[in-house]
Amino acid sequence: MTIEFKTPEAIEKQLQPVRTVAENVMRPESRHIDDHEHLRPLKFVHMMWPQVRQMELANLEAGLARAHKSTNGDSQNGDSQPSNGLVSKSGSERAGIANLSLVHMIEMLSWGDAGVYLCIPGSALGGAAINAVGTPQQLERFLRRFTEGDPKWGAMAMTEPQAGSDTSNIQTTATFDAQSNEWVLNGQKIFCTSGKMALEESDGLVVVWATVDKSAGRAGMKPFVVEAGTPGAIIAKVEEKLGIRASDTATIILDNCRVPAENLLGDAEVKTGHGNKGFKGAMKTFDATRPIVAASAIGVGRAAFEYTRDLLAKTGVRMEYDKPRWKLSTVQADLLEMEAQLHAAWLLTLKATALLDAKQENQLDSSMCKVKAGKAVTWVTQKAVELLGPLGYTTELLVEKWMRDAKINDIYEGTGQINTLIVARTILGYTRTQLK
Ligand SMILES: Cc1cc2nc3c(=O)[nH]c(=O)nc-3n(C[C@H](O)[C@H](O)[C@H](O)COP(=O)(O)OP(=O)(O)OC[C@H]3O[C@@H](n4cnc5c(N)ncnc54)[C@H](O)[C@@H]3O)c2cc1C
């Protein structure tokens, strides 16, 4: 595998309109949307939807090809689809530079506005789980909707009050009712991105993780598709947050929520070890989505860095690459460090993504880039506020907002600490129980 450090021409071309959207549609709305937390950036949503539908269609076709292959006896390989709004979606089958192109786009959109980017409709993480383990019939039933009609959202609900990093502690139960041939879900899911838009504001869906056998730990955990309008799936709360305030983050109560037997993704049987492909397949999707989160972090960091650099340049503080560090002012050295941190995170992200495009194992690189980008963006945006002094702290500039938008990248899709654990386990060859 060769790694190309220059952005491929095809991606440069794709990025031009994305840059225009980020600059002219997202940025001008940034402050207003942030100030009105539960307002939807509808103009942006409708503008992006036709493009998302096309990507969803390509993704569905790739997913169907894989699912048919799997149904015909070929083993399922847990091949994962990046999926996140617009994003869904590259699909390894379309290979080449699909994931690379995706992370470039997400970086640019998040440079525009990370919260607004998260409002892009699409099957998102829910779609990724369906794609990873669904049958051809399930793919048709659940994902076709994202290729037609009005904007729709998909979501994934794993986290619970007692189960965040420790996903094996999920308390939501799924009990099979043989008489009605339905699964009955009971429990509470919290912090579900786009949960309200998926269940109440569109004909979307949420993939809910529940246990069919608490004593079996992870092996008992299964994903169930809960469609919009299903009785017993109730949006109890929408969070008010520090950052990414445009993004909807919902609490979902499942109160005797009945879904057809066919809404279980994968096998109902509780299998441990290598047989537990459902859970492992879904976890595999994180190898594809963590570089996406890293790219989003880097976009926010770049916004803060560039703004700070340009504003300081107007006062005569310029970046000087050709001077030794001891001849630079502290502020100049800080600017260089900000840029270097973002570059380091971006290179790790490109490596994780290049491996994904080459269909090679990337769990280590995927966690590494997520850890690095989460830390880098948190530090860079705080530094930007620091360097701009009181002005950076006011709402006159977007710098304080970027600082607030940054931190989430170090929390969701595995916190910085959890991804550091994954890196350590992988390098040292420890199992989950040996190093926790
Ligand atoms: C805005 C937002 C959107 C989200 N979207 C979704 C979503 O769409 N779907 C979904 O299912 N979840 C979502 N989440 C939940 C998110 O994935 C969890 O918050 C995250 O996994 C951490 O879990 P927790 O909050 O329970 O924290 P905990 O697991 O309770 O962790 C608390 C702290 O302890 C640290 N910690 C925990 N275990 C260890 C360990 N073994 N070693 C060292 N440190 C440790 C953590 O890193 C963290 O700093 C979202 C969260 C937010 C804030």
Coordinates of C-alpha atoms and ligand atoms in Angstrom, one line a residue:
M1 CA 0.0 0.0 0.0
T2 CA 1.3 3.4 -0.9
I3 CA 0.4 6.5 1.0
E4 CA -0.1 9.6 -1.0
F5 CA 0.6 12.8 0.9
K6 CA -0.7 15.1 -1.7
T7 CA -4.5 15.3 -1.9
P8 CA -5.6 13.5 -5.0
E9 CA -6.9 15.8 -7.8
A10 CA -10.3 14.0 -7.8
I11 CA -10.7 14.9 -4.1
E12 CA -9.5 18.4 -4.6
K13 CA -12.3 18.8 -7.3
Q14 CA -14.9 17.3 -5.0
L15 CA -13.8 19.6 -2.2
Q16 CA -14.4 22.9 -4.1
P17 CA -18.2 22.9 -3.8
V18 CA -18.0 21.6 -0.2
R19 CA -15.7 24.5 0.7
T20 CA -18.3 26.9 -0.9
V21 CA -21.1 25.4 1.1
A22 CA -19.0 25.5 4.3
E23 CA -18.0 29.1 3.7
N24 CA -21.3 30.5 2.4
V25 CA -24.0 28.4 3.9
M26 CA -22.7 26.9 7.2
R27 CA -20.5 29.7 8.6
P28 CA -23.1 32.5 8.2
E29 CA -25.6 30.4 10.2
S30 CA -23.2 29.2 12.8
R31 CA -23.9 31.7 15.5
H32 CA -27.7 31.9 15.1
I33 CA -28.1 28.1 15.1
D34 CA -25.8 27.8 18.2
D35 CA -27.9 30.5 20.0
H36 CA -31.1 28.6 19.2
E37 CA -30.2 25.1 20.3
H38 CA -33.1 23.1 19.0
L39 CA -33.5 25.0 15.7
R40 CA -32.9 22.8 12.6
P41 CA -30.7 24.2 9.8
L42 CA -33.4 23.4 7.3
K43 CA -32.0 25.3 4.3
F44 CA -28.8 23.3 4.7
V45 CA -30.6 20.0 5.2
H46 CA -32.7 20.4 2.1
M47 CA -29.7 21.5 0.1
M48 CA -27.7 18.4 1.1
W49 CA -30.5 15.8 0.8
P50 CA -30.3 15.1 -3.0
Q51 CA -26.6 14.4 -2.7
V52 CA -27.1 12.2 0.4
R53 CA -29.8 10.2 -1.4
Q54 CA -27.3 9.4 -4.2
M55 CA -24.7 8.3 -1.8
E56 CA -27.2 6.2 0.1
L57 CA -28.3 4.5 -3.1
A58 CA -24.7 3.6 -4.0
N59 CA -24.2 2.4 -0.5
L60 CA -27.4 0.3 -0.5
E61 CA -26.4 -1.3 -3.8
A62 CA -22.9 -2.2 -2.4
G63 CA -24.5 -3.5 0.8
L64 CA -27.0 -5.6 -1.1
A65 CA -24.2 -7.2 -3.1
R66 CA -22.4 -8.0 0.0
A67 CA -25.5 -9.3 1.9
H68 CA -26.4 -11.5 -1.1
K69 CA -22.9 -12.9 -1.2
S70 CA -23.1 -13.6 2.5
T71 CA -26.6 -15.3 2.2
N72 CA -25.2 -17.5 -0.5
G73 CA -22.7 -19.0 1.9
D74 CA -19.7 -16.7 1.7
S75 CA -18.6 -15.7 5.2
Q76 CA -19.4 -12.3 6.4
N77 CA -16.3 -10.3 7.0
G78 CA -17.6 -7.5 9.1
D79 CA -16.6 -5.1 6.3
S80 CA -17.7 -1.8 7.5
Q81 CA -19.2 1.2 5.9
P82 CA -18.4 4.6 7.1
S83 CA -21.7 6.2 7.7
N84 CA -22.5 9.6 9.1
G85 CA -25.1 11.7 7.4
L86 CA -23.9 12.8 4.0
V87 CA -21.4 10.6 4.6
S88 CA -22.7 7.4 4.7
K89 CA -21.0 6.0 2.9
S90 CA -18.5 5.1 0.7
G91 CA -18.6 1.4 0.9
S92 CA -15.5 -0.5 0.6
E93 CA -16.6 -2.0 -2.7
R94 CA -16.4 1.3 -4.3
A95 CA -13.0 1.2 -2.9
G96 CA -10.1 3.2 -4.2
I97 CA -10.3 6.5 -2.4
A98 CA -13.9 6.5 -1.2
N99 CA -13.1 6.8 2.5
L100 CA -10.3 9.2 1.8
S101 CA -12.6 11.4 -0.1
L102 CA -15.1 11.1 2.8
V103 CA -12.7 12.3 5.5
H104 CA -11.7 15.3 3.4
M105 CA -15.3 16.3 3.0
I106 CA -16.1 15.9 6.7
E107 CA -13.1 17.9 7.7
M108 CA -14.2 20.7 5.4
L109 CA -17.8 20.6 6.5
S110 CA -16.7 20.6 10.2
W111 CA -14.5 23.6 9.4
G112 CA -17.8 25.2 8.3
D113 CA -19.7 24.1 11.4
A114 CA -19.5 20.8 13.2
G115 CA -23.0 21.0 14.7
V116 CA -24.6 21.8 11.5
Y117 CA -22.7 19.1 9.7
L118 CA -24.1 16.6 12.2
C119 CA -27.6 17.6 11.1
I120 CA -27.1 16.2 7.6
P121 CA -29.8 13.6 7.0
G122 CA -29.0 10.0 6.2
S123 CA -28.9 6.5 7.7
A124 CA -25.7 7.4 9.7
L125 CA -24.6 5.0 12.4
G126 CA -27.9 3.1 12.3
G127 CA -27.4 2.5 8.6
A128 CA -23.8 1.3 9.2
A129 CA -25.1 -1.4 11.7
I130 CA -27.8 -2.5 9.3
N131 CA -25.3 -2.7 6.4
A132 CA -22.8 -4.6 8.5
V133 CA -25.1 -7.5 9.6
G134 CA -28.5 -7.1 7.8
T135 CA -30.0 -9.6 5.3
P136 CA -30.8 -8.4 1.8
Q137 CA -34.5 -8.1 2.8
Q138 CA -33.6 -6.0 5.9
L139 CA -31.4 -3.7 3.8
E140 CA -34.3 -3.2 1.4
R141 CA -36.9 -2.6 4.2
F142 CA -34.8 -0.3 6.3
L143 CA -32.4 1.5 4.0
R144 CA -34.3 2.1 0.8
R145 CA -36.2 4.9 2.5
F146 CA -32.9 6.9 2.6
T147 CA -32.7 6.9 -1.2
E148 CA -36.1 8.6 -1.8
G149 CA -38.7 11.1 -0.6
D150 CA -38.1 13.7 2.2
P151 CA -35.0 13.9 4.3
K152 CA -34.7 11.2 6.9
W153 CA -32.4 10.4 9.7
G154 CA -31.0 7.1 11.1
A155 CA -29.4 6.7 14.6
M156 CA -27.8 4.2 16.9
A157 CA -28.8 3.9 20.5
M158 CA -26.2 2.0 22.6
T159 CA -25.5 4.3 25.6
E160 CA -27.6 3.9 28.8
P161 CA -27.4 5.6 32.2
Q162 CA -25.4 2.5 33.5
A163 CA -23.7 1.6 30.2
G164 CA -21.5 4.1 28.4
S165 CA -17.9 3.0 27.9
D166 CA -18.8 -0.4 29.3
T167 CA -21.2 -1.5 26.7
S168 CA -21.5 -5.0 28.2
N169 CA -23.6 -3.5 31.0
I170 CA -26.6 -2.8 28.8
Q171 CA -29.8 -3.2 30.8
T172 CA -32.4 -2.7 28.0
T173 CA -34.1 -6.0 27.5
A174 CA -35.6 -7.7 24.5
T175 CA -38.0 -10.5 25.1
F176 CA -39.5 -12.6 22.4
D177 CA -43.3 -12.9 22.3
A178 CA -43.8 -16.1 20.3
Q179 CA -47.6 -15.5 20.1
S180 CA -47.3 -12.3 18.2
N181 CA -43.9 -13.0 16.7
E182 CA -42.5 -9.8 18.1
W183 CA -39.6 -8.6 20.2
V184 CA -40.6 -6.5 23.2
L185 CA -38.1 -3.8 24.2
N186 CA -37.9 -2.2 27.6
G187 CA -35.3 0.2 28.9
Q188 CA -33.8 3.7 28.5
K189 CA -31.3 5.0 25.9
I190 CA -29.5 8.3 26.4
F191 CA -27.4 10.6 24.3
C192 CA -28.7 9.3 21.0
T193 CA -27.5 11.6 18.2
S194 CA -30.3 12.5 15.8
G195 CA -32.7 10.3 17.9
K196 CA -35.6 12.8 17.7
M197 CA -35.1 13.6 14.1
A198 CA -35.1 9.8 13.4
L199 CA -38.1 8.9 15.4
E200 CA -40.3 12.0 15.5
E201 CA -39.3 14.3 12.7
S202 CA -38.9 12.0 9.8
D203 CA -39.7 8.5 8.6
G204 CA -36.3 7.3 10.0
L205 CA -35.2 4.7 12.4
V206 CA -33.0 3.9 15.3
V207 CA -30.9 0.8 15.8
V208 CA -31.4 0.0 19.5
W209 CA -29.0 -2.4 21.4
A210 CA -30.7 -4.6 23.9
T211 CA -29.9 -7.8 25.7
V212 CA -31.7 -11.0 25.1
D213 CA -29.8 -12.7 27.9
K214 CA -28.2 -10.5 30.6
S215 CA -26.0 -13.4 32.0
A216 CA -24.3 -13.7 28.6
G217 CA -22.7 -10.2 28.6
R218 CA -21.8 -9.0 25.1
A219 CA -22.9 -12.2 23.5
G220 CA -26.4 -11.5 24.6
M221 CA -26.5 -8.1 23.1
K222 CA -28.4 -7.7 19.9
P223 CA -29.4 -4.8 17.6
F224 CA -33.0 -4.1 16.8
V225 CA -34.4 -1.7 14.3
V226 CA -37.1 0.6 15.8
E227 CA -38.8 2.6 13.1
A228 CA -40.3 6.1 13.4
G229 CA -43.8 5.9 14.8
T230 CA -43.4 2.6 16.7
P231 CA -45.6 2.7 19.8
G232 CA -43.6 2.6 23.0
A233 CA -40.6 4.3 21.6
I234 CA -40.8 7.7 23.3
I235 CA -38.5 10.7 23.0
A236 CA -38.3 11.7 26.7
K237 CA -35.7 14.5 26.4
V238 CA -33.5 16.4 24.1
E239 CA -30.2 17.5 25.7
E240 CA -29.0 21.1 26.0
K241 CA -25.3 20.9 25.4
L242 CA -21.9 22.7 25.7
G243 CA -21.2 22.4 22.0
I244 CA -22.4 21.0 18.7
R245 CA -25.7 22.5 19.8
A246 CA -27.3 22.2 16.4
S247 CA -27.1 18.4 16.7
D248 CA -30.1 16.7 18.3
T249 CA -29.1 14.4 21.3
A250 CA -32.1 12.5 22.6
T251 CA -33.2 10.3 25.5
I252 CA -35.4 7.4 24.3
I253 CA -37.6 5.4 26.6
L254 CA -38.6 2.0 25.4
D255 CA -41.8 1.1 27.1
N256 CA -43.1 -2.3 26.0
C257 CA -42.0 -1.2 22.5
R258 CA -42.9 -4.0 20.1
V259 CA -41.0 -4.6 16.9
P260 CA -41.5 -7.5 14.4
A261 CA -39.3 -10.5 14.8
E262 CA -37.6 -9.5 11.5
N263 CA -36.3 -6.3 13.0
L264 CA -33.6 -8.2 14.8
L265 CA -30.4 -7.7 12.9
G266 CA -28.3 -10.9 12.7
D267 CA -28.9 -14.1 14.6
A268 CA -31.2 -14.4 17.7
E269 CA -29.0 -17.2 19.1
V270 CA -26.6 -16.2 21.9
K271 CA -23.1 -17.2 20.7
T272 CA -19.9 -16.5 22.4
G273 CA -16.3 -16.3 20.9
H274 CA -16.0 -16.4 17.1
G275 CA -19.7 -17.1 16.7
N276 CA -20.7 -13.7 18.1
K277 CA -20.5 -12.0 14.7
G278 CA -23.4 -9.5 15.3
F279 CA -21.8 -7.6 18.1
K280 CA -18.3 -7.8 16.6
G281 CA -19.6 -6.7 13.2
A282 CA -21.2 -3.7 14.7
M283 CA -18.1 -2.8 16.7
K284 CA -16.2 -3.1 13.5
T285 CA -18.1 -0.1 12.1
F286 CA -16.2 2.0 14.6
D287 CA -13.0 1.3 12.8
A288 CA -14.6 3.1 9.8
T289 CA -16.3 5.9 11.8
R290 CA -13.5 6.9 14.2
P291 CA -11.4 8.4 11.5
I292 CA -14.6 10.4 10.5
V293 CA -14.8 11.8 14.0
A294 CA -11.1 12.5 13.9
A295 CA -11.6 14.4 10.6
S296 CA -14.4 16.4 12.1
A297 CA -12.2 17.3 15.1
I298 CA -9.5 18.5 12.8
G299 CA -11.9 20.6 10.8
V300 CA -12.9 22.4 14.0
G301 CA -9.3 22.8 15.0
R302 CA -8.3 24.1 11.6
A303 CA -11.1 26.7 11.8
A304 CA -9.8 28.0 15.1
F305 CA -6.1 27.9 14.0
E306 CA -6.6 29.7 10.7
Y307 CA -8.8 32.3 12.3
T308 CA -6.2 33.0 15.0
R309 CA -3.3 33.0 12.7
D310 CA -4.9 35.4 10.3
L311 CA -6.1 37.8 13.0
L312 CA -2.7 37.9 14.6
A313 CA -1.1 38.4 11.3
K314 CA -3.0 41.7 11.0
T315 CA -1.3 42.8 14.2
G316 CA 2.2 41.9 12.8
V317 CA 2.5 38.4 14.4
R318 CA 3.5 36.2 11.5
M319 CA 4.4 32.5 11.4
E320 CA 8.0 32.1 10.6
Y321 CA 9.0 28.6 9.5
D322 CA 12.6 29.3 8.8
K323 CA 13.7 30.6 12.2
P324 CA 14.9 28.4 15.0
R325 CA 12.4 28.1 17.8
W326 CA 14.5 30.1 20.3
K327 CA 14.3 33.1 18.0
L328 CA 10.5 33.0 17.8
S329 CA 8.1 34.8 20.2
T330 CA 6.0 32.6 22.5
V331 CA 2.9 33.4 20.4
Q332 CA 4.7 32.4 17.2
A333 CA 5.9 29.2 18.8
D334 CA 2.3 28.5 19.9
L335 CA 1.0 29.0 16.4
L336 CA 3.5 26.6 15.0
E337 CA 2.6 24.0 17.7
M338 CA -1.1 24.4 16.9
E339 CA -0.4 23.7 13.3
A340 CA 1.9 20.8 14.0
Q341 CA -0.6 19.1 16.3
L342 CA -3.3 19.3 13.7
H343 CA -1.0 18.0 11.0
A344 CA 0.0 15.0 13.2
A345 CA -3.6 14.2 13.8
W346 CA -4.4 14.5 10.1
L347 CA -1.6 12.2 9.0
L348 CA -2.8 9.6 11.5
T349 CA -6.3 10.0 10.1
L350 CA -5.1 9.6 6.5
K351 CA -3.3 6.4 7.5
A352 CA -6.3 4.9 9.2
T353 CA -8.4 5.8 6.2
A354 CA -5.9 4.6 3.6
L355 CA -5.9 1.2 5.4
L356 CA -9.6 1.2 5.3
D357 CA -9.7 1.9 1.6
A358 CA -7.1 -0.8 1.0
K359 CA -9.4 -3.2 3.0
Q360 CA -6.7 -3.7 5.6
E361 CA -7.0 -4.0 9.3
N362 CA -7.1 -0.5 10.8
Q363 CA -8.4 -0.8 14.4
L364 CA -5.1 0.4 15.9
D365 CA -4.8 3.3 13.5
S366 CA -8.4 4.2 13.8
S367 CA -8.3 4.5 17.6
M368 CA -4.9 6.3 17.4
C369 CA -6.2 9.0 15.1
K370 CA -9.3 9.5 17.2
V371 CA -7.2 9.9 20.4
K372 CA -4.8 12.3 18.8
A373 CA -7.4 14.4 17.0
G374 CA -9.6 14.6 20.2
K375 CA -6.7 15.9 22.2
A376 CA -5.3 18.1 19.5
V377 CA -8.6 19.9 18.8
T378 CA -9.3 20.4 22.5
W379 CA -5.9 22.0 23.0
V380 CA -5.8 24.0 19.8
T381 CA -9.2 25.6 20.3
Q382 CA -8.3 26.5 23.9
K383 CA -5.1 28.0 22.7
A384 CA -6.9 30.0 20.2
V385 CA -9.1 31.5 22.9
E386 CA -6.0 32.1 25.0
L387 CA -4.1 33.8 22.2
L388 CA -6.9 36.1 21.3
G389 CA -7.4 37.2 24.9
P390 CA -10.8 38.6 26.0
L391 CA -12.0 38.9 22.4
G392 CA -11.6 35.1 22.0
Y393 CA -13.8 34.6 25.0
T394 CA -16.7 36.8 23.7
T395 CA -19.5 35.7 21.3
E396 CA -18.3 38.4 18.9
L397 CA -16.1 35.7 17.3
L398 CA -16.7 32.1 16.7
V399 CA -13.5 31.0 18.5
E400 CA -15.3 30.4 21.8
K401 CA -17.9 28.3 20.0
W402 CA -15.2 26.2 18.3
M403 CA -13.7 25.6 21.8
R404 CA -17.1 24.3 22.9
D405 CA -17.6 22.2 19.7
A406 CA -14.2 20.6 20.1
K407 CA -14.6 18.5 23.2
I408 CA -17.3 16.1 22.0
N409 CA -14.7 14.5 19.7
D410 CA -12.9 13.2 22.7
I411 CA -16.1 11.7 24.1
Y412 CA -18.3 10.0 21.6
E413 CA -17.5 6.8 19.5
G414 CA -15.2 5.8 22.4
T415 CA -13.7 8.3 24.8
G416 CA -10.0 9.3 24.5
Q417 CA -9.3 7.0 27.5
I418 CA -11.1 4.0 25.9
N419 CA -9.4 4.5 22.6
T420 CA -6.1 4.7 24.4
L421 CA -6.9 1.4 26.0
I422 CA -7.6 -0.1 22.6
V423 CA -4.2 1.2 21.3
A424 CA -2.4 -0.2 24.4
R425 CA -4.2 -3.6 24.1
T426 CA -3.4 -3.9 20.4
I427 CA 0.3 -2.9 20.8
L428 CA 0.9 -5.1 23.9
G429 CA -1.2 -8.0 22.7
Y430 CA -3.5 -7.9 25.8
T431 CA -7.1 -9.0 25.8
R432 CA -10.0 -6.9 27.1
T433 CA -9.9 -8.7 30.4
Q434 CA -6.2 -8.4 30.8
L435 CA -6.1 -4.7 30.4
K436 CA -9.2 -2.7 31.4
Ligands
LIG1 C1 -23.3 14.7 22.3 C2 -23.2 13.3 22.5 C3 -23.7 12.4 21.5 C4 -23.7 11.0 21.6 N1 -24.2 10.2 20.7 C5 -24.4 8.9 20.9 C6 -25.1 8.1 20.0 O1 -25.5 8.5 18.9 N2 -25.3 6.8 20.4 C7 -24.8 6.2 21.5 O2 -25.1 5.1 21.8 N3 -24.1 7.0 22.4 C8 -23.9 8.3 22.1 N4 -23.2 9.1 23.0 C9 -22.7 8.5 24.2 C10 -21.2 8.4 24.3 O3 -20.7 7.4 23.3 C11 -20.8 8.1 25.7 O4 -21.0 9.3 26.4 C12 -19.4 7.6 25.8 O5 -19.3 6.3 25.3 C13 -18.9 7.6 27.3 O6 -19.8 6.9 28.1 P1 -20.3 7.5 29.4 O7 -20.9 8.9 29.1 O8 -21.2 6.6 30.1 O9 -19.0 7.7 30.3 P2 -18.3 6.6 31.3 O10 -18.2 5.4 30.5 O11 -19.1 6.6 32.5 O12 -17.0 7.3 31.4 C14 -16.7 8.5 32.3 C15 -15.2 8.8 32.2 O13 -14.5 7.6 32.7 C16 -13.6 7.2 31.7 N5 -13.4 5.8 31.7 C17 -14.4 4.9 31.6 N6 -13.9 3.6 31.6 C18 -12.6 3.7 31.7 C19 -11.5 2.8 31.7 N7 -11.7 1.5 31.6 N8 -10.2 3.3 31.8 C20 -10.0 4.6 31.8 N9 -11.0 5.6 31.8 C21 -12.3 5.1 31.7 C22 -14.1 7.7 30.4 O14 -13.1 7.9 29.4 C23 -14.8 9.1 30.8 O15 -13.8 10.1 30.8 C24 -23.2 10.5 22.8 C25 -22.7 11.4 23.8 C26 -22.7 12.7 23.7 C27 -22.2 13.6 24.8

